[in-house]
Coordinates of C-alpha atoms and ligand atoms in Angstrom, one line a residue:
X1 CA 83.0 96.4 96.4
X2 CA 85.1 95.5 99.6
X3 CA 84.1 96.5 102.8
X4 CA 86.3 98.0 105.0
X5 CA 84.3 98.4 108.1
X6 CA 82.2 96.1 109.0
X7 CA 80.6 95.9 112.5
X8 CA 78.4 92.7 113.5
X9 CA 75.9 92.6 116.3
X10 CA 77.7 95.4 118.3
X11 CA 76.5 96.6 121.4
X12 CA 77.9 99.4 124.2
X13 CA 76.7 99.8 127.8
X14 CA 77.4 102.0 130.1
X15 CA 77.5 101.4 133.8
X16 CA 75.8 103.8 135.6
X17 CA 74.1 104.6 139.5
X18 CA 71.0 104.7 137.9
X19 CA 71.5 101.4 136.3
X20 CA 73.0 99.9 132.5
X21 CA 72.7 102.4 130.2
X22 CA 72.2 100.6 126.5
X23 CA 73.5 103.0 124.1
X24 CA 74.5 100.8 121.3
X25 CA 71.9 97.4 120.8
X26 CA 72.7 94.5 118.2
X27 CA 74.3 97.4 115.5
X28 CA 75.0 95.6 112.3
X29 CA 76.8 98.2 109.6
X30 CA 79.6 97.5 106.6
X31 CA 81.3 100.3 105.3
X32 CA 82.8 99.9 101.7
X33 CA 86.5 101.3 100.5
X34 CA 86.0 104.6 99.3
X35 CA 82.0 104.9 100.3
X36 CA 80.5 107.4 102.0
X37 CA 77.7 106.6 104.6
X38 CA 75.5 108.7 106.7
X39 CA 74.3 108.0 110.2
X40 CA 71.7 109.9 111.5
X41 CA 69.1 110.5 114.2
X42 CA 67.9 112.2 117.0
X43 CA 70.3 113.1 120.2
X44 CA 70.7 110.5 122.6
X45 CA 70.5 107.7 119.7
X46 CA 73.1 106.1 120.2
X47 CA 75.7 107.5 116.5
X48 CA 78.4 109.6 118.5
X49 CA 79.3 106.4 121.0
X50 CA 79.2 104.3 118.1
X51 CA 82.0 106.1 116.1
X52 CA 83.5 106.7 119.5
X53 CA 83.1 103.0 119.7
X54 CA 84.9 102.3 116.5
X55 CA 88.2 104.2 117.7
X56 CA 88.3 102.6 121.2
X57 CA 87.0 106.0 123.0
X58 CA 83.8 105.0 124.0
X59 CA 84.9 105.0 127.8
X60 CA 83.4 104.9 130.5
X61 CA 81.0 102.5 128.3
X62 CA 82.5 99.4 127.1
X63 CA 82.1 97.0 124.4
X64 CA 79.8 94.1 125.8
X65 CA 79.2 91.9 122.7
X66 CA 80.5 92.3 118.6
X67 CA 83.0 92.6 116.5
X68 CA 84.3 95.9 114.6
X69 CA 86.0 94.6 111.4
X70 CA 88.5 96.8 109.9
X71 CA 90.7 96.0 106.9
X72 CA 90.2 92.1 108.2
X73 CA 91.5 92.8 111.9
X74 CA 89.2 92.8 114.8
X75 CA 89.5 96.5 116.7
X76 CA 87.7 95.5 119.8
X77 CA 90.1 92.8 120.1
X78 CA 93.5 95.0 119.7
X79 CA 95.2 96.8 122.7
X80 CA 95.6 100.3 123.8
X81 CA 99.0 100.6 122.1
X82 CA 97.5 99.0 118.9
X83 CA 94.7 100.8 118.6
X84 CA 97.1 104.3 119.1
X85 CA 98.4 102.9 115.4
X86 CA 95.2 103.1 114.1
X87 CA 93.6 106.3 115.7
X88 CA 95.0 109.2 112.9
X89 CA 96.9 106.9 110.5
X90 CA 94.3 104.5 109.9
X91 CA 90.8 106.3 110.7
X92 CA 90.9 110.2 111.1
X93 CA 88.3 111.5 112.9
X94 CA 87.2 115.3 112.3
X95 CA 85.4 115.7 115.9
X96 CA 82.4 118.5 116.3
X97 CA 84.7 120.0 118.6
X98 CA 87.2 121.2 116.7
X99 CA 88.4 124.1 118.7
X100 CA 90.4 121.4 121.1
X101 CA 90.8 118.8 118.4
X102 CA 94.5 120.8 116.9
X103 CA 97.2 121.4 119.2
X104 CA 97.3 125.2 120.3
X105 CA 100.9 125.6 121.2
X106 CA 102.1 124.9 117.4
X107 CA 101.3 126.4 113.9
X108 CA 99.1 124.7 111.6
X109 CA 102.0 124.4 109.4
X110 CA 104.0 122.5 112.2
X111 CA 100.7 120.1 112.6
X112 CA 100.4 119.2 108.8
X113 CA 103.9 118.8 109.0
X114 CA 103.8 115.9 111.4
X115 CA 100.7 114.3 109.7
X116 CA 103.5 113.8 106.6
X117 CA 106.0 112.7 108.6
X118 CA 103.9 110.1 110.7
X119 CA 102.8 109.1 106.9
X120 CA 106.6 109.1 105.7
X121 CA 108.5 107.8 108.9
X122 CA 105.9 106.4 111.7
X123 CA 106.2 109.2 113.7
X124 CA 108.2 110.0 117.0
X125 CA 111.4 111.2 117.9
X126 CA 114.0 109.7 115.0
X127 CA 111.0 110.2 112.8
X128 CA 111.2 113.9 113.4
X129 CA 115.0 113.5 113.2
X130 CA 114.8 111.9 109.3
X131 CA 112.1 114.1 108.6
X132 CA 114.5 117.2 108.9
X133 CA 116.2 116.0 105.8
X134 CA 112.8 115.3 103.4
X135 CA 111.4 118.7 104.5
X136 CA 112.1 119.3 100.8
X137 CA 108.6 118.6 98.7
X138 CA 106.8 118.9 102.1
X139 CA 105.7 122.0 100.8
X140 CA 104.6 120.8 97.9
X141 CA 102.4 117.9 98.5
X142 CA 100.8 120.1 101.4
X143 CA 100.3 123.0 99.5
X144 CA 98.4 120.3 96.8
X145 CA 96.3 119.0 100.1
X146 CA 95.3 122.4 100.8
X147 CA 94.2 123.6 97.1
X148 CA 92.4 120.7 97.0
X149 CA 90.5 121.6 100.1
X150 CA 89.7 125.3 98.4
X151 CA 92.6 127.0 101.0
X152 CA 95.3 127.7 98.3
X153 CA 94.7 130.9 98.4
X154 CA 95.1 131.3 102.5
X155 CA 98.6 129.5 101.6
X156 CA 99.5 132.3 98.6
X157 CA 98.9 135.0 101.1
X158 CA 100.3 133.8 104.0
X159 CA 97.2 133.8 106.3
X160 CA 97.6 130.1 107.0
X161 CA 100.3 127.7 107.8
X162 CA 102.1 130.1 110.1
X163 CA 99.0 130.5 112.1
X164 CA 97.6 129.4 115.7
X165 CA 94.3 127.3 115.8
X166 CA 92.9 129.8 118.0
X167 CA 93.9 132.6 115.0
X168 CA 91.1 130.2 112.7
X169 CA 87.8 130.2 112.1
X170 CA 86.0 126.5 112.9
X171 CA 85.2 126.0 109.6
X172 CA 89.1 126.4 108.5
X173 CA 89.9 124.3 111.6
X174 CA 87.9 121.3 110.3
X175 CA 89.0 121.6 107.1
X176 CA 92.9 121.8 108.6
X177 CA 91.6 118.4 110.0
X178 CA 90.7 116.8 107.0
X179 CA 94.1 117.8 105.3
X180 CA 95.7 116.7 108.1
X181 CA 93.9 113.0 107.4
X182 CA 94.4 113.2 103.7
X183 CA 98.3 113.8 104.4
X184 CA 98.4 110.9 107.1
X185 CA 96.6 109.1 104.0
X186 CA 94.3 107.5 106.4
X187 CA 92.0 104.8 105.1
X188 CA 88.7 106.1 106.4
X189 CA 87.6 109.4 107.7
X190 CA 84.7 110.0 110.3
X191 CA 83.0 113.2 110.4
X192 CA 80.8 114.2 113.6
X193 CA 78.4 116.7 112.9
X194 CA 80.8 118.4 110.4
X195 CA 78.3 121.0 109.5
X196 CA 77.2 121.9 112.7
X197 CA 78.1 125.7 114.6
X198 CA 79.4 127.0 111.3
X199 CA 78.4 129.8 109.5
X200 CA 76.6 129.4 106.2
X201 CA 79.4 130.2 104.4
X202 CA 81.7 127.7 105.9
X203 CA 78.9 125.3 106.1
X204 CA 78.6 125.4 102.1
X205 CA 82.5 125.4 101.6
X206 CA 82.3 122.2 104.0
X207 CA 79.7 120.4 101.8
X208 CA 81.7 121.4 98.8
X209 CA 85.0 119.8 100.3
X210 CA 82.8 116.7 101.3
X211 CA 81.2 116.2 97.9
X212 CA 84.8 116.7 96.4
X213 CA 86.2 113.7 99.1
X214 CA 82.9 111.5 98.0
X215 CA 84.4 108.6 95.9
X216 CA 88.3 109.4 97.0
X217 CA 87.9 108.3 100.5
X218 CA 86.0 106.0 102.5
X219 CA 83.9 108.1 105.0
X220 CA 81.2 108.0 107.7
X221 CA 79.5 111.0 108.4
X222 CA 77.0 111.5 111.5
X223 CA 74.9 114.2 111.3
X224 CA 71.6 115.1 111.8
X225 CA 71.4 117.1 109.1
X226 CA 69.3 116.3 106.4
X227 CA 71.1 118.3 103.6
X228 CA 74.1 117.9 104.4
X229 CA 73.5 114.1 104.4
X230 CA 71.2 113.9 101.5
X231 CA 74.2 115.7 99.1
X232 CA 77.0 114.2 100.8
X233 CA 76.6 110.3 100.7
X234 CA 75.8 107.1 99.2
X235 CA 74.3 105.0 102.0
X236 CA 72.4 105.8 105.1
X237 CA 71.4 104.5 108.6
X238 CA 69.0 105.6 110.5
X239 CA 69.0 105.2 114.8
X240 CA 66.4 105.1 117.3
X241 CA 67.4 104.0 120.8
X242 CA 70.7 102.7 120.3
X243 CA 69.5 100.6 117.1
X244 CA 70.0 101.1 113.5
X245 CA 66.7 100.9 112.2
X246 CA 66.9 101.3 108.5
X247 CA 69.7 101.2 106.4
X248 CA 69.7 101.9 102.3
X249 CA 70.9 103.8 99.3
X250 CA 70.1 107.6 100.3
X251 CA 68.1 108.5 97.8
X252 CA 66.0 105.2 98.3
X253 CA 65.4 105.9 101.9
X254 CA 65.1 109.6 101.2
X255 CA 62.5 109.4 98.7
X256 CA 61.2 106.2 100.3
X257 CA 61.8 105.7 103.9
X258 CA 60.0 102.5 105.6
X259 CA 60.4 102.6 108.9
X260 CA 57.7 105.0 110.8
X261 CA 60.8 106.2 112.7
X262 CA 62.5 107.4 109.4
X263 CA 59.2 108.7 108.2
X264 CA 58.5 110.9 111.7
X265 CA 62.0 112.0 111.9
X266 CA 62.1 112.8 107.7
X267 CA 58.6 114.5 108.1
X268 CA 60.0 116.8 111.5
X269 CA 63.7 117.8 110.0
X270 CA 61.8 118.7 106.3
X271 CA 59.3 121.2 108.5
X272 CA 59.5 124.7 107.5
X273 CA 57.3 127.5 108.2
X274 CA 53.6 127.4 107.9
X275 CA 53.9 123.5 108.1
X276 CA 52.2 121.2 110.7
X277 CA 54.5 119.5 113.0
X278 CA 53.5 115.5 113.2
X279 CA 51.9 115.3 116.2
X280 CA 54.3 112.3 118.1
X281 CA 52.8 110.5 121.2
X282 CA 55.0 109.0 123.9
X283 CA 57.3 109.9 126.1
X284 CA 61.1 109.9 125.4
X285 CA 63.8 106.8 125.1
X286 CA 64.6 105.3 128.8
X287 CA 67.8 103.5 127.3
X288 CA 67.8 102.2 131.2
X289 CA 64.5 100.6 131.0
X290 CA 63.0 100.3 127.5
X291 CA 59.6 99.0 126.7
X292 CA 59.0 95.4 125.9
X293 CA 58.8 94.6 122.2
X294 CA 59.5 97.8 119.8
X295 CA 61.3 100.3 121.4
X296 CA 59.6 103.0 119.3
X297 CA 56.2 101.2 119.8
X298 CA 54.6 104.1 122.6
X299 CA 55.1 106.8 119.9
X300 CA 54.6 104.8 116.8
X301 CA 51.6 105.8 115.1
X302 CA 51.4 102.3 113.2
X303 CA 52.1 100.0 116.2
X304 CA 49.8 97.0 116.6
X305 CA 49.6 94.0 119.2
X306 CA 52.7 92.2 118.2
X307 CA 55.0 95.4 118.5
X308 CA 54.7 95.7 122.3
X309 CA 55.7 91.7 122.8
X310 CA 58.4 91.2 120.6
X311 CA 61.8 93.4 119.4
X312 CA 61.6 92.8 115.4
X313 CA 64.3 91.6 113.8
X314 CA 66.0 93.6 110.8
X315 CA 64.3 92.1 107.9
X316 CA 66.8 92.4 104.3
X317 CA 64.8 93.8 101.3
X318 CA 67.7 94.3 98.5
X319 CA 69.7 96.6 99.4
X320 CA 67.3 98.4 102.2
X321 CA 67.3 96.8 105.9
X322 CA 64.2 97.6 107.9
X323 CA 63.9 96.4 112.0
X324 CA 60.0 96.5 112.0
X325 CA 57.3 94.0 112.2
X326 CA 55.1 96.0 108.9
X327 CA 58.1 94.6 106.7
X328 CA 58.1 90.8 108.6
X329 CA 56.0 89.0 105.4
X330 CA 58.5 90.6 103.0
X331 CA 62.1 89.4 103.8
X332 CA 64.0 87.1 106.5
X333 CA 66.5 88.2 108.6
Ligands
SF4_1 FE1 56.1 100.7 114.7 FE2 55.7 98.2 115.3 FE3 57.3 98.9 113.3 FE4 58.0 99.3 115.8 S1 57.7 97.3 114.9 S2 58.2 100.7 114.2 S3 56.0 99.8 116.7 S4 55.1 99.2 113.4

């Protein structure tokens, strides 16, 4: 397999009165074509400014060390206008905030429309011009995007495409999204929280559409939802202030998670009624000032000496990657 993303030592800061907020530290991630990943964690862990990071939109923070690798080309490296080539055509994003992510003033058939034509002619003004004349099997290809995305049958009856955003529900919106990435034929799609603030019947149509995507496109999916994670992709990372610190096959780390963050966070999002919540000492993440050694060392209930001197390194075991000082006898970094 060939990576398509692949982000080396990458770390974000933000500058702030209080002082340098560290929201990204040291992240290390590949991405392979037509692989599905999962990053997940607690809020504040640093996953929405790294994909914000990815597409150039992680301002007010900025990029203070790394590379992000995609299809061979440096995107830290490229400028505003470049990276405006990328942003839709190359990596789609399907925000969490989809109400504002689809332009109100036009139709969603106008907006799939223009995903085509940016796909057949680049986009802009002659684009729009030369599109006039291959509006013939527009239809067609759209109408495929859409079946394929289970809203055929909104098409058939004419409760879609001459509709308003505001006319949709959010789980129609993101799906809207995706077909306008699939159209655009980006390479990669990123997902924020894509199950969030939906209903549970548009959040099991949105798993559905996911699982049918797994394999066709090459996607990276934050959530912190277990399920939707667990049944939509092949690899996952794990973050705790700002680090990614485990990485593996899902079911690997689901069945088998190393890290005592992994274990903690598995042990709270699996608790259901009539369970004990792990009782978790420590106070929350400073990412201004963070504790010497293991950041997760004041709540971890397997610290020793060592963890509150020095920051472990990630440590490779096949295909897992563990940053903890339990696994320092059983790889190198
Ligand atoms: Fe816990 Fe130490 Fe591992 Fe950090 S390095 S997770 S404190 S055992």
């Amino acid at each position: 397999m060939t990576d398509l993303l692949r982000i080396n030592d990458l770390s974000v800061v933000f500058n702030t009165d209080a002082g340098h907020v560290r929201a990204n530290r040291g992240i290390n991630l590949n991405v392979n074509e037509n692989e599905t990943v999962g990053i997940m964690g607690e809020s504040g862990c640093g996953k929405t400014v790294l994909f914000l990071s990815i597409l150039h939109l992680q301002q007010p923070g900025r990029i203070a060390s790394g590379s992000i690798m995609f299809d061979g080309r440096d995107l830290t490296r490229l400028s505003g206008n470049e990276m405006r080539y990328v942003r839709g055509r190359q990596i789609a994003l399907v925000p969490q905030d989809h109400a504002t992510a689809l332009n109100p003033a036009y139709t969603v058939g106008q907006q799939l429309q223009e995903a085509l034509n940016i796909r057949r002619n680049g986009g802009g003004f002659w684009a729009a011009a030369r599109a006039w004349g291959q509006r013939k099997g527009s239809r067609e290809e759209i109408k495929e995007v859409l079946d394929s995305l289970a809203m055929g049958d909104l098409v058939e009856n004419g409760r879609l495409l001459g509709r308003y955003p505001h006319q949709l529900s959010g789980g129609i919106r993101q799906r809207v999204l995706i077909a306008m990435a699939l159209l655009a034929r980006a390479r990669m799609l990123i997902a924020d929280e894509p199950t969030t603030a939906l209903d549970r019947a548009s959040r099991e149509q949105m798993l559905e559409v996911l699982k049918q995507l797994r394999g066709r496109v090459t996607m990276l999916i934050i959530s912190h939802d277990l399920e939707a994670i667990h049944s939509t992709c092949d690899r996952v990372a794990i973050m705790y202030g700002g680090r990614i610190v485990e990485t593996g096959y899902m079911l690997d780390v689901f069945n088998h998670p190393k890290h005592p963050y992994t274990k903690l966070f598995f042990s709270c999002q699996r608790f259901s009624r009539g369970d004990v919540l792990p009782d978790v000492t420590g106070d929350v993440l400073n990412l201004i000032d963070f504790p010497a050694g293991c950041s997760f060392h004041p709540c971890c209930p397997q610290a020793s000496p060592i963890c509150s001197e020095i920051d472990p390194a990630e440590i490779r075991m096949g295909n897992r990657t563990v940053a903890c000082h339990l696994y320092r006898d059983s790889g190198g970094p």
